[in-house]
Short mmCIF file of C-alpha atoms in Angstrom, two decimals:
data_model
loop_
_atom_site.label_atom_id
_atom_site.label_comp_id
_atom_site.label_asym_id
_atom_site.label_seq_id
_atom_site.Cartn_x
_atom_site.Cartn_y
_atom_site.Cartn_z
CA MET J 16 14.42 -9.66 20.84
CA LYS J 17 14.59 -5.93 21.51
CA LYS J 18 11.47 -3.96 22.32
CA PRO J 19 10.56 -1.35 19.66
CA LEU J 20 11.70 1.62 21.76
CA GLU J 21 14.99 -0.15 22.47
CA VAL J 22 15.56 -0.44 18.73
CA LEU J 23 15.00 3.27 18.15
CA SER J 24 17.16 4.13 21.18
CA ILE J 25 20.20 2.51 19.59
CA TYR J 26 20.62 5.55 17.37
CA ALA J 27 21.36 9.22 17.92
CA ALA J 28 18.52 11.72 17.84
CA HIS J 29 17.86 13.38 14.48
CA ASN J 30 15.74 16.14 12.96
CA TYR J 31 13.08 13.92 11.32
CA THR J 32 14.33 14.49 7.80
CA LEU J 33 15.15 11.40 5.76
CA ASN J 34 18.79 12.46 5.59
CA GLY J 35 18.93 13.03 9.33
CA ALA J 36 17.43 9.61 10.03
CA PHE J 37 19.72 7.91 7.49
CA GLN J 38 22.87 9.52 8.88
CA SER J 39 21.98 8.63 12.47
CA ARG J 40 21.59 4.96 11.46
CA ALA J 41 24.65 4.86 9.21
CA ALA J 42 26.88 6.30 11.91
CA ARG J 43 26.45 3.25 14.15
CA ASP J 44 28.15 0.78 11.78
CA PRO J 45 28.60 2.16 8.26
CA GLU J 46 29.79 -1.12 6.74
CA ARG J 47 26.78 -3.24 7.63
CA PRO J 48 24.45 -4.05 4.68
CA PHE J 49 21.72 -1.55 3.82
CA ILE J 50 20.26 -2.64 0.50
CA ARG J 51 20.35 -5.77 -1.65
CA TYR J 52 19.09 -5.84 -5.22
CA ASN J 53 19.84 -7.94 -8.26
CA GLY J 54 22.48 -9.97 -6.40
CA ARG J 55 24.39 -6.88 -5.23
CA THR J 56 24.59 -5.66 -1.63
CA GLN J 57 25.55 -2.11 -0.69
CA SER J 58 26.50 -0.93 2.77
CA TRP J 59 25.05 2.06 4.55
CA ARG J 60 28.26 3.96 3.80
CA ALA J 61 28.37 3.06 0.10
CA PHE J 62 24.72 3.82 -0.46
CA GLY J 63 25.00 7.07 1.49
CA ASP J 64 27.88 8.14 -0.73
CA LEU J 65 25.80 7.36 -3.82
CA VAL J 66 22.87 9.33 -2.39
CA HIS J 67 25.08 12.37 -1.85
CA LYS J 68 26.55 12.14 -5.34
CA THR J 69 23.12 11.77 -6.91
CA ALA J 70 21.78 14.73 -4.90
CA CYS J 71 24.67 16.83 -6.21
CA LEU J 72 24.03 15.69 -9.78
CA LEU J 73 20.33 16.50 -9.50
CA THR J 74 21.12 19.92 -8.05
CA ALA J 75 23.63 20.62 -10.81
CA ARG J 76 20.95 19.69 -13.34
CA GLY J 77 18.63 22.30 -11.84
CA VAL J 78 16.35 20.33 -9.51
CA LYS J 79 15.34 22.67 -6.70
CA HIS J 80 13.57 22.55 -3.37
CA GLY J 81 9.93 21.61 -3.98
CA ASP J 82 10.43 20.34 -7.55
CA ARG J 83 8.73 17.08 -8.45
CA VAL J 84 10.57 14.17 -10.08
CA ALA J 85 8.70 11.08 -11.27
CA VAL J 86 10.03 7.55 -10.86
CA MET J 87 8.48 5.04 -13.26
CA ALA J 88 10.00 1.57 -12.99
CA ARG J 89 9.54 -1.81 -11.45
CA ASN J 90 10.99 -2.28 -7.99
CA CYS J 91 14.72 -1.55 -7.93
CA ASP J 92 17.32 0.14 -5.73
CA GLY J 93 16.92 3.25 -7.88
CA HIS J 94 13.59 3.93 -6.16
CA VAL J 95 15.31 4.23 -2.78
CA LEU J 96 18.25 6.14 -4.23
CA MET J 97 16.01 8.72 -5.87
CA LEU J 98 13.83 9.05 -2.78
CA LEU J 99 16.79 9.74 -0.49
CA ALA J 100 18.60 11.98 -3.00
CA LEU J 101 15.51 14.08 -3.65
CA ALA J 102 14.78 14.28 0.08
CA ARG J 103 18.35 15.48 0.61
CA ILE J 104 17.65 18.60 -1.45
CA GLY J 105 14.03 19.09 -0.36
CA ALA J 106 12.59 17.92 -3.67
CA VAL J 107 9.65 15.50 -4.11
CA MET J 108 9.44 11.99 -5.53
CA VAL J 109 6.33 11.04 -7.50
CA PRO J 110 6.24 7.25 -7.96
CA VAL J 111 4.31 6.15 -11.06
CA ASN J 112 2.88 2.71 -11.76
CA PRO J 113 5.15 1.10 -14.39
CA GLU J 114 2.14 -0.72 -15.84
CA PHE J 115 0.37 2.53 -16.72
CA GLY J 116 -0.47 3.25 -20.33
CA VAL J 117 0.32 6.59 -21.91
CA GLU J 118 -2.94 8.28 -20.90
CA GLU J 119 -2.73 7.18 -17.25
CA ALA J 120 0.91 8.19 -17.00
CA ARG J 121 0.22 11.49 -18.77
CA TYR J 122 -2.34 12.44 -16.13
CA VAL J 123 0.13 11.91 -13.27
CA LEU J 124 3.12 13.56 -14.97
CA HIS J 125 1.12 16.60 -16.02
CA HIS J 126 -0.86 16.95 -12.81
CA ALA J 127 2.35 16.74 -10.76
CA GLU J 128 4.13 19.07 -13.22
CA VAL J 129 7.31 17.02 -12.99
CA CYS J 130 10.64 18.48 -14.06
CA ALA J 131 12.27 15.09 -14.62
CA VAL J 132 11.38 11.43 -15.04
CA ALA J 133 13.50 8.56 -13.74
CA ALA J 134 12.58 5.55 -15.84
CA SER J 135 13.82 2.12 -16.79
CA ALA J 136 14.29 0.94 -20.35
CA ASP J 137 10.96 -0.90 -20.37
CA THR J 138 8.94 2.17 -19.31
CA LEU J 139 10.56 4.81 -21.50
CA ALA J 140 8.26 3.98 -24.43
CA VAL J 141 5.33 5.12 -22.27
CA ALA J 142 7.02 7.82 -20.19
CA ARG J 143 8.35 9.86 -23.12
CA PRO J 144 5.04 10.37 -24.97
CA ALA J 145 3.23 10.79 -21.63
CA ALA J 146 5.49 13.71 -20.76
CA GLN J 147 4.91 15.52 -24.04
CA GLY J 148 3.05 18.80 -23.71
CA LEU J 149 4.34 19.78 -20.27
CA LYS J 150 5.05 23.51 -19.98
CA THR J 151 8.71 22.75 -19.45
CA ALA J 152 9.95 19.61 -21.16
CA PRO J 153 11.30 17.24 -18.48
CA TRP J 154 14.63 15.51 -18.80
CA PHE J 155 14.97 11.76 -18.34
CA VAL J 156 17.04 9.78 -15.85
CA SER J 157 18.07 6.21 -16.65
CA LEU J 158 17.56 3.93 -13.67
CA ASP J 159 19.27 1.13 -15.56
CA GLN J 160 22.60 2.94 -15.10
CA ALA J 161 22.46 2.15 -11.37
CA GLN J 162 23.15 -1.55 -11.88
CA ASP J 163 26.91 -1.28 -11.25
CA GLY J 164 26.69 1.46 -8.64
CA ALA J 165 27.58 4.17 -11.16
CA PRO J 166 25.76 7.51 -11.19
CA LEU J 167 22.20 7.19 -12.38
CA VAL J 168 22.25 9.95 -14.92
CA THR J 169 24.22 9.31 -18.06
CA ASP J 170 23.61 12.78 -19.48
CA LEU J 171 25.08 14.29 -16.30
CA ALA J 172 28.35 12.40 -16.47
CA HIS J 173 30.34 15.61 -16.70
CA ALA J 174 28.33 17.59 -14.15
CA ALA J 175 29.91 18.76 -10.92
CA VAL J 176 29.77 16.02 -8.29
CA ASP J 177 30.24 18.22 -5.24
CA VAL J 178 27.98 21.25 -5.12
CA PRO J 179 26.37 23.11 -2.20
CA LEU J 180 23.12 21.40 -1.15
CA PRO J 181 20.14 23.08 0.50
CA THR J 182 19.02 22.18 4.00
CA PRO J 183 15.59 20.51 3.84
CA GLY J 184 13.07 20.67 6.67
CA ALA J 185 11.12 17.89 8.34
CA ASP J 186 7.83 19.39 7.16
CA ASP J 187 8.89 19.63 3.50
CA THR J 188 6.90 17.42 1.14
CA VAL J 189 8.97 14.39 0.11
CA LEU J 190 6.45 12.08 -1.54
CA ILE J 191 3.29 12.44 -3.62
CA VAL J 192 1.50 9.12 -3.96
CA TYR J 193 -1.41 9.00 -6.39
CA THR J 194 -4.37 6.97 -5.25
CA SER J 195 -5.44 3.89 -7.17
CA GLY J 196 -8.23 5.65 -9.05
CA THR J 197 -11.21 3.46 -8.24
CA THR J 198 -13.37 6.59 -7.87
CA GLY J 199 -12.33 8.58 -10.92
CA PHE J 200 -9.43 10.98 -11.29
CA LEU J 201 -6.27 10.13 -9.42
CA LYS J 202 -5.49 12.23 -6.35
CA GLY J 203 -1.94 12.95 -5.24
CA ALA J 204 -1.57 12.54 -1.47
CA MET J 205 1.35 14.68 -0.23
CA HIS J 206 3.44 13.41 2.67
CA SER J 207 6.17 15.24 4.55
CA GLN J 208 9.59 13.97 5.54
CA ARG J 209 8.45 13.96 9.17
CA SER J 210 5.42 11.86 8.27
CA PHE J 211 7.61 9.37 6.38
CA VAL J 212 10.16 8.94 9.17
CA THR J 213 7.45 8.75 11.85
CA GLY J 214 5.60 6.15 9.78
CA GLY J 215 8.74 4.03 9.78
CA GLU J 216 9.02 4.27 13.55
CA ALA J 217 5.41 3.15 13.86
CA PHE J 218 6.18 0.15 11.65
CA VAL J 219 8.98 -0.84 14.02
CA GLN J 220 6.28 -1.06 16.69
CA ARG J 221 3.83 -2.85 14.40
CA VAL J 222 5.99 -5.90 13.65
CA TYR J 223 8.71 -5.48 16.31
CA LEU J 224 11.22 -4.78 13.54
CA GLN J 225 14.80 -5.39 14.67
CA ASP J 226 18.04 -3.68 13.69
CA ASP J 227 19.31 -6.95 12.17
CA ASP J 228 16.15 -7.74 10.22
CA ARG J 229 16.14 -8.10 6.43
CA VAL J 230 12.97 -6.58 5.03
CA MET J 231 11.97 -8.08 1.68
CA VAL J 232 9.93 -5.82 -0.62
CA VAL J 233 7.56 -7.61 -3.00
CA LEU J 234 4.79 -5.01 -3.07
CA PRO J 235 5.14 -2.30 -5.76
CA MET J 236 7.27 0.67 -4.76
CA PHE J 237 4.86 3.17 -6.27
CA HIS J 238 2.47 2.22 -3.46
CA ILE J 239 2.25 3.60 0.08
CA ASN J 240 2.86 0.22 1.74
CA ALA J 241 6.30 -0.41 0.26
CA ASN J 242 7.39 3.17 0.98
CA PHE J 243 5.87 3.95 4.39
CA TYR J 244 6.22 0.48 5.88
CA SER J 245 9.08 -1.42 4.25
CA VAL J 246 11.47 1.39 3.25
CA ALA J 247 10.62 3.73 6.14
CA GLY J 248 10.62 0.84 8.60
CA THR J 249 14.04 -0.29 7.44
CA LEU J 250 15.32 3.26 7.81
CA ALA J 251 13.88 3.62 11.32
CA ALA J 252 15.18 0.28 12.57
CA GLY J 253 18.56 0.59 10.87
CA ALA J 254 17.82 -2.77 9.25
CA SER J 255 18.52 -3.86 5.67
CA LEU J 256 16.31 -3.98 2.60
CA VAL J 257 15.96 -6.77 0.04
CA ILE J 258 14.23 -5.51 -3.11
CA VAL J 259 12.44 -7.93 -5.43
CA PRO J 260 11.38 -6.55 -8.84
CA LYS J 261 7.94 -8.13 -8.70
CA PHE J 262 6.00 -10.65 -6.61
CA SER J 263 6.28 -14.18 -7.97
CA ALA J 264 4.42 -16.89 -6.10
CA SER J 265 6.43 -19.70 -7.69
CA THR J 266 9.78 -18.25 -6.57
CA PHE J 267 8.69 -16.48 -3.37
CA TRP J 268 10.14 -18.98 -0.92
CA GLN J 269 13.33 -19.47 -2.90
CA THR J 270 13.92 -15.71 -3.05
CA ALA J 271 13.20 -15.33 0.66
CA ALA J 272 15.50 -18.18 1.66
CA ASP J 273 18.36 -17.24 -0.68
CA ASN J 274 18.35 -13.63 0.59
CA GLY J 275 17.86 -14.43 4.27
CA ALA J 276 14.70 -12.31 4.43
CA THR J 277 13.17 -12.06 7.91
CA GLU J 278 10.17 -9.74 7.30
CA VAL J 279 7.85 -9.20 4.35
CA ASN J 280 4.62 -7.31 3.66
CA ILE J 281 1.87 -8.81 1.53
CA ILE J 282 -1.72 -8.16 0.52
CA GLU J 283 -4.61 -10.59 0.87
CA ALA J 284 -4.41 -11.92 -2.68
CA MET J 285 -0.74 -12.81 -2.25
CA GLY J 286 -1.41 -14.73 0.94
CA THR J 287 -4.23 -16.68 -0.66
CA ILE J 288 -2.07 -17.54 -3.66
CA LEU J 289 0.83 -18.71 -1.48
CA GLN J 290 -1.54 -20.83 0.58
CA ASN J 291 -2.75 -22.57 -2.57
CA ARG J 292 0.64 -23.06 -4.26
CA PRO J 293 2.29 -26.51 -4.43
CA ARG J 294 4.23 -27.23 -1.27
CA SER J 295 7.15 -28.37 -3.43
CA GLU J 296 7.94 -24.65 -3.87
CA TYR J 297 8.15 -24.09 -0.13
CA ARG J 298 11.62 -23.69 1.40
CA PRO J 299 11.65 -24.80 5.04
CA ASP J 300 15.04 -23.14 5.47
CA HIS J 301 13.57 -19.65 5.07
CA LYS J 302 14.11 -17.20 7.93
CA ILE J 303 10.92 -15.12 7.70
CA ARG J 304 9.76 -14.41 11.25
CA ALA J 305 7.17 -11.69 10.57
CA VAL J 306 4.59 -10.95 7.88
CA TYR J 307 2.43 -7.84 7.74
CA GLY J 308 -0.84 -7.90 5.81
CA VAL J 309 -2.05 -11.33 6.94
CA ARG J 310 -5.77 -12.18 6.93
CA GLY J 311 -7.57 -14.77 8.99
CA SER J 312 -8.35 -16.99 6.00
CA TYR J 313 -4.73 -18.09 5.73
CA ALA J 314 -3.22 -17.22 9.13
CA ASP J 315 -3.18 -20.84 10.29
CA THR J 316 -1.35 -21.93 7.15
CA PHE J 317 1.30 -19.25 7.58
CA ARG J 318 1.83 -20.10 11.23
CA ASN J 319 1.53 -23.88 11.25
CA GLU J 320 2.73 -24.90 7.78
CA PHE J 321 5.08 -22.04 6.92
CA GLY J 322 6.42 -21.65 10.45
CA ILE J 323 6.11 -17.87 10.74
CA PRO J 324 5.44 -16.78 14.34
CA VAL J 325 4.60 -13.06 13.94
CA LEU J 326 1.55 -12.49 11.76
CA ILE J 327 0.01 -9.02 11.72
CA GLY J 328 -2.97 -7.51 9.95
CA GLY J 329 -4.02 -3.89 10.12
CA TYR J 330 -5.58 -0.90 8.41
CA GLY J 331 -4.30 2.21 6.71
CA MET J 332 -4.80 4.30 3.60
CA THR J 333 -2.60 6.26 1.24
CA GLU J 334 -3.62 9.38 3.14
CA ILE J 335 -3.27 7.89 6.64
CA PRO J 336 -0.83 4.94 6.70
CA GLY J 337 -0.81 2.54 9.62
CA VAL J 338 -3.83 3.43 11.76
CA THR J 339 -4.77 0.11 13.37
CA CYS J 340 -3.15 -3.31 13.70
CA ASN J 341 -3.45 -6.50 15.66
CA PRO J 342 -0.73 -6.34 18.33
CA VAL J 343 2.38 -8.54 18.39
CA GLU J 344 1.90 -8.91 22.13
CA GLY J 345 -1.75 -9.11 23.04
CA VAL J 346 -5.03 -10.47 21.76
CA GLN J 347 -5.22 -11.01 18.01
CA LYS J 348 -8.67 -11.09 16.47
CA TRP J 349 -8.01 -12.30 12.96
CA HIS J 350 -11.20 -11.10 11.34
CA THR J 351 -10.68 -7.54 12.59
CA MET J 352 -8.29 -4.72 11.68
CA GLY J 353 -7.11 -4.67 15.29
CA PRO J 354 -7.11 -1.79 17.78
CA ILE J 355 -5.49 1.61 17.22
CA GLY J 356 -1.74 1.25 16.74
CA ARG J 357 0.85 3.29 18.59
CA HIS J 358 4.38 4.65 18.48
CA PRO J 359 7.23 2.79 20.23
CA ASP J 360 7.44 5.71 22.64
CA PRO J 361 4.24 5.47 24.75
CA THR J 362 4.48 9.17 25.60
CA ARG J 363 4.01 10.16 21.96
CA PRO J 364 0.42 11.15 21.12
CA TRP J 365 -0.99 8.85 18.49
CA ALA J 366 -4.04 8.09 16.38
CA GLN J 367 -7.62 8.64 17.43
CA CYS J 368 -10.56 7.00 15.68
CA ARG J 369 -14.28 7.67 15.65
CA VAL J 370 -17.15 5.67 14.15
CA VAL J 371 -19.91 8.04 13.05
CA ASP J 372 -23.27 8.03 11.31
CA ASP J 373 -24.22 10.04 8.22
CA GLU J 374 -24.62 13.19 10.36
CA GLY J 375 -21.16 12.81 11.93
CA ARG J 376 -22.50 11.62 15.29
CA ASP J 377 -20.61 8.93 17.17
CA VAL J 378 -22.30 5.54 17.22
CA ALA J 379 -22.18 2.87 19.90
CA ASP J 380 -19.95 -0.20 19.87
CA ASP J 381 -21.00 -2.90 17.38
CA VAL J 382 -22.91 -0.34 15.31
CA GLU J 383 -21.81 0.25 11.74
CA GLY J 384 -20.54 3.70 10.83
CA GLU J 385 -17.89 5.59 8.89
CA MET J 386 -14.38 5.66 10.31
CA TRP J 387 -12.91 9.12 10.98
CA VAL J 388 -9.26 9.40 11.98
CA LYS J 389 -6.83 11.87 13.52
CA THR J 390 -3.21 10.76 13.33
CA PRO J 391 0.27 12.31 13.24
CA ILE J 392 0.94 10.27 10.09
CA VAL J 393 -1.47 12.13 7.83
CA MET J 394 -1.06 13.58 4.37
CA LYS J 395 -0.56 17.33 4.02
CA GLY J 396 -3.38 17.36 1.47
CA TYR J 397 -4.05 16.47 -2.15
CA PHE J 398 -1.61 18.15 -4.52
CA ARG J 399 -3.18 21.01 -6.49
CA ASP J 400 -6.65 20.05 -5.24
CA PRO J 401 -7.74 22.26 -2.33
CA GLN J 402 -11.41 21.35 -2.70
CA GLN J 403 -10.79 17.59 -2.48
CA THR J 404 -8.54 18.26 0.49
CA LYS J 405 -11.23 20.30 2.21
CA ASP J 406 -13.86 17.65 1.50
CA ALA J 407 -11.64 14.92 2.97
CA PHE J 408 -11.59 16.45 6.46
CA HIS J 409 -14.10 17.55 9.09
CA ASP J 410 -12.71 19.59 11.99
CA GLY J 411 -9.35 17.91 11.58
CA TRP J 412 -10.77 14.39 11.26
CA PHE J 413 -9.95 12.54 8.04
CA LYS J 414 -13.09 10.94 6.64
CA THR J 415 -11.99 7.54 5.37
CA GLY J 416 -15.13 6.62 3.44
CA ASP J 417 -14.89 3.17 5.03
CA LEU J 418 -17.70 1.62 7.02
CA VAL J 419 -16.50 -0.21 10.13
CA LYS J 420 -17.65 -1.54 13.48
CA ARG J 421 -15.79 -1.25 16.80
CA ASP J 422 -16.25 -3.91 19.46
CA GLU J 423 -16.16 -3.42 23.23
CA ASP J 424 -12.43 -4.19 23.30
CA GLY J 425 -11.64 -1.41 20.84
CA TYR J 426 -10.99 -3.68 17.84
CA TYR J 427 -12.21 -2.40 14.49
CA SER J 428 -13.77 -4.54 11.77
CA PHE J 429 -14.05 -3.52 8.15
CA VAL J 430 -17.55 -3.71 6.67
CA SER J 431 -17.33 -2.04 3.28
CA ARG J 432 -16.32 1.03 1.39
CA LYS J 433 -19.10 3.50 1.95
CA ARG J 434 -19.54 3.89 -1.79
CA ASP J 435 -19.67 0.09 -2.17
CA ILE J 436 -23.19 0.02 -0.78
CA ILE J 437 -26.11 -1.48 -2.68
CA ARG J 438 -29.54 -0.08 -1.80
CA ARG J 439 -32.09 -2.86 -2.27
CA ARG J 440 -35.58 -3.22 -0.93
CA GLY J 441 -35.00 -0.41 1.52
CA GLU J 442 -31.87 -2.02 2.93
CA ASN J 443 -28.21 -1.06 2.64
CA ILE J 444 -26.16 -4.07 1.53
CA ALA J 445 -22.37 -4.08 1.64
CA GLY J 446 -20.90 -5.29 -1.62
CA ALA J 447 -17.77 -6.42 0.23
CA GLU J 448 -19.84 -8.82 2.33
CA LEU J 449 -21.21 -10.49 -0.79
CA ASP J 450 -17.69 -10.64 -2.25
CA ARG J 451 -16.45 -12.50 0.82
CA VAL J 452 -19.37 -14.93 1.04
CA ILE J 453 -19.47 -15.83 -2.65
CA GLY J 454 -15.67 -15.89 -2.78
CA ALA J 455 -15.74 -18.66 -0.16
CA HIS J 456 -17.67 -20.98 -2.50
CA PRO J 457 -15.37 -23.93 -3.27
CA ALA J 458 -15.65 -23.37 -7.02
CA VAL J 459 -15.11 -19.59 -6.92
CA HIS J 460 -11.75 -17.88 -7.35
CA GLU J 461 -13.03 -14.30 -7.03
CA ALA J 462 -16.31 -12.39 -6.93
CA ALA J 463 -17.42 -8.77 -7.21
CA ALA J 464 -20.93 -7.61 -6.34
CA VAL J 465 -22.17 -4.31 -7.77
CA ALA J 466 -25.41 -2.40 -7.96
CA VAL J 467 -27.36 -2.31 -11.23
CA PRO J 468 -30.62 -0.45 -11.80
CA ALA J 469 -33.84 -2.16 -10.72
CA GLU J 470 -37.05 -1.83 -12.70
CA LEU J 471 -38.91 -0.19 -9.82
CA GLY J 472 -36.10 2.00 -8.53
CA GLU J 473 -33.26 1.43 -6.12
CA ASP J 474 -30.82 -1.35 -7.02
CA GLU J 475 -30.55 -4.97 -7.93
CA ILE J 476 -27.46 -7.02 -7.18
CA LEU J 477 -25.22 -8.30 -9.95
CA VAL J 478 -22.22 -10.41 -9.08
CA GLY J 479 -19.30 -11.10 -11.41
CA VAL J 480 -17.81 -14.51 -10.71
CA VAL J 481 -14.44 -15.94 -11.73
CA LEU J 482 -14.34 -19.71 -11.29
CA LYS J 483 -11.26 -21.65 -10.26
CA PRO J 484 -9.49 -23.49 -13.09
CA GLY J 485 -11.40 -26.69 -13.87
CA ALA J 486 -14.25 -25.86 -11.48
CA ASN J 487 -17.91 -25.77 -12.42
CA ALA J 488 -20.85 -23.91 -10.92
CA THR J 489 -24.13 -22.50 -12.18
CA ALA J 490 -25.84 -19.24 -11.36
CA GLN J 491 -28.36 -21.26 -9.36
CA ASP J 492 -25.50 -22.80 -7.36
CA ILE J 493 -24.22 -19.34 -6.46
CA ALA J 494 -27.69 -18.15 -5.47
CA GLN J 495 -28.31 -21.23 -3.30
CA TRP J 496 -24.94 -20.73 -1.59
CA CYS J 497 -26.03 -17.19 -0.73
CA ARG J 498 -29.50 -18.24 0.43
CA GLU J 499 -27.90 -20.60 2.93
CA ARG J 500 -25.69 -17.85 4.35
CA LEU J 501 -27.33 -14.48 3.83
CA ALA J 502 -30.63 -12.69 4.31
CA PRO J 503 -33.00 -13.02 1.32
CA GLN J 504 -32.48 -9.42 0.19
CA LYS J 505 -28.77 -10.11 -0.17
CA VAL J 506 -29.13 -12.94 -2.67
CA PRO J 507 -28.00 -11.65 -6.07
CA ARG J 508 -30.49 -11.42 -8.88
CA TYR J 509 -27.88 -11.46 -11.64
CA VAL J 510 -24.85 -13.75 -11.92
CA LEU J 511 -22.26 -13.17 -14.63
CA PHE J 512 -19.41 -15.62 -15.10
CA VAL J 513 -16.27 -13.90 -16.42
CA ASP J 514 -12.72 -14.98 -17.17
CA GLU J 515 -11.26 -12.20 -15.01
CA LEU J 516 -12.17 -9.04 -13.14
CA PRO J 517 -10.34 -5.70 -13.49
CA HIS J 518 -7.89 -4.91 -10.69
CA THR J 519 -6.06 -1.91 -9.30
CA PRO J 520 -2.24 -2.12 -9.25
CA THR J 521 -2.38 -3.34 -5.64
CA GLY J 522 -4.69 -6.25 -6.38
CA LYS J 523 -8.07 -4.85 -5.39
CA VAL J 524 -11.03 -5.45 -7.68
CA GLN J 525 -11.73 -2.23 -9.56
CA LYS J 526 -15.49 -2.22 -9.26
CA VAL J 527 -15.97 1.16 -10.92
CA GLN J 528 -14.40 -0.18 -14.11
CA PHE J 529 -16.34 -3.43 -13.92
CA LYS J 530 -19.63 -1.65 -13.34
CA ALA J 531 -18.99 0.76 -16.22
CA ASP J 532 -19.66 -2.07 -18.69
CA LYS J 533 -23.20 -1.35 -19.90
CA GLY J 534 -23.66 -4.91 -21.09
CA LEU J 535 -23.37 -6.61 -17.72
CA LYS J 536 -27.08 -7.26 -17.22
CA SER J 537 -27.65 -8.46 -20.76
CA ARG J 538 -24.90 -11.07 -20.46
CA ALA J 539 -25.73 -12.20 -16.93
CA VAL J 540 -28.08 -14.97 -15.87
CA ASP J 541 -31.26 -13.34 -14.50
CA LEU J 542 -32.49 -15.27 -11.49
CA GLY J 543 -35.42 -12.88 -10.96
#
């Protein structure tokens, strides 16, 4: 296995644009596979030709440097094609969740002021009304036309296919990713081409990605993980990409084995589901050697039962991808986010992290505080939101809003979102801690603890509980489970059993939406 820097050193130097990085990788062996989707594999040469043609078509249609184009579809090769084609002309891709309703999509399309929308047949019914009312009516691109390798844009069939293209710069914005919206209005984090390419190089280091790896994408391509880790990592390593439209637990192992996938990224919920699925679905002939996004609760299963040797967990945000990770070579502490990551080139300056109190003062090891980060892979700011951008930083440090602890070895542990704090009886209680403890109850599938008003001020704790199919538990059972594991002030007063909890597109419980239900207390069991 090559070391990460050896992988990057295979290729010629480039200018840190996406096109520069792509061309340097394609030049080595243009006929090797680059992307596989829907049973069709395209080489680096073939896909590069399609990127150039699409960039010319977009230019002929009037897309200019800095223009924004939305992509609203399930995972497909069109995502990568549009990203690279837009990057080639210095334009910007705005990925949109294909599950959005009209109002959610309208906010993104109007806030980004898109000039075009690339959509699939199943999202057009939402995308078209969502785009109504824009100052300049956008035109629509059919991603479904890419299935046979033909040009994406049916209404541009007669446009010139070879036009002069601009020369983009490494610091041009290439991607605006809108955050999941758990705190209110969506914010569009802008990332440069340099940030994207550098993020891919960092991912090569994170999982020791090889030039012959096949990276399988099951996470949604409107999310930072699929773009900055899987796509950018594939680009940096000169590897190949296997795109799956949507995660399916029942067919995961079959898809991985049939496509020869060697690396995949997951989130915690996916790992838990796979751990609990029938072993009859497992394919022992799979070739997955590395998984990013693994948590300690299922690491042993992935290593010992699923036979995957490289298991990595880490920490990043839409604004600052890939800050920390447990190392491939070195001590792995499964219930931590790992130490600060690094670039394959040890001479490259990399991330710095601080843990601070409410006044911005550094705290000692093993003391809880907010994580502040400086990193070369940082957003340029929030699009059309200078105040939110200003508020997000302090003297160049990005304020994550996450409470963490750092141990004496430099490993960071997540405690809670800072806003996910319940103030009860003079104590700060992390909702995420309660979620983890109650979620470990044998009858519980998922739990979400939130603050509700107390009669005498401050907060009381209400927990929403989803039971496993066929399982039984009472509110008193949940409370007793907590009493045996937590301080008395952390035992919830209210327990509400629900069929499901609201989630963000990436599988996180959307507590703001859950808490917004004014009838929670009246429907819950009051243990007070």
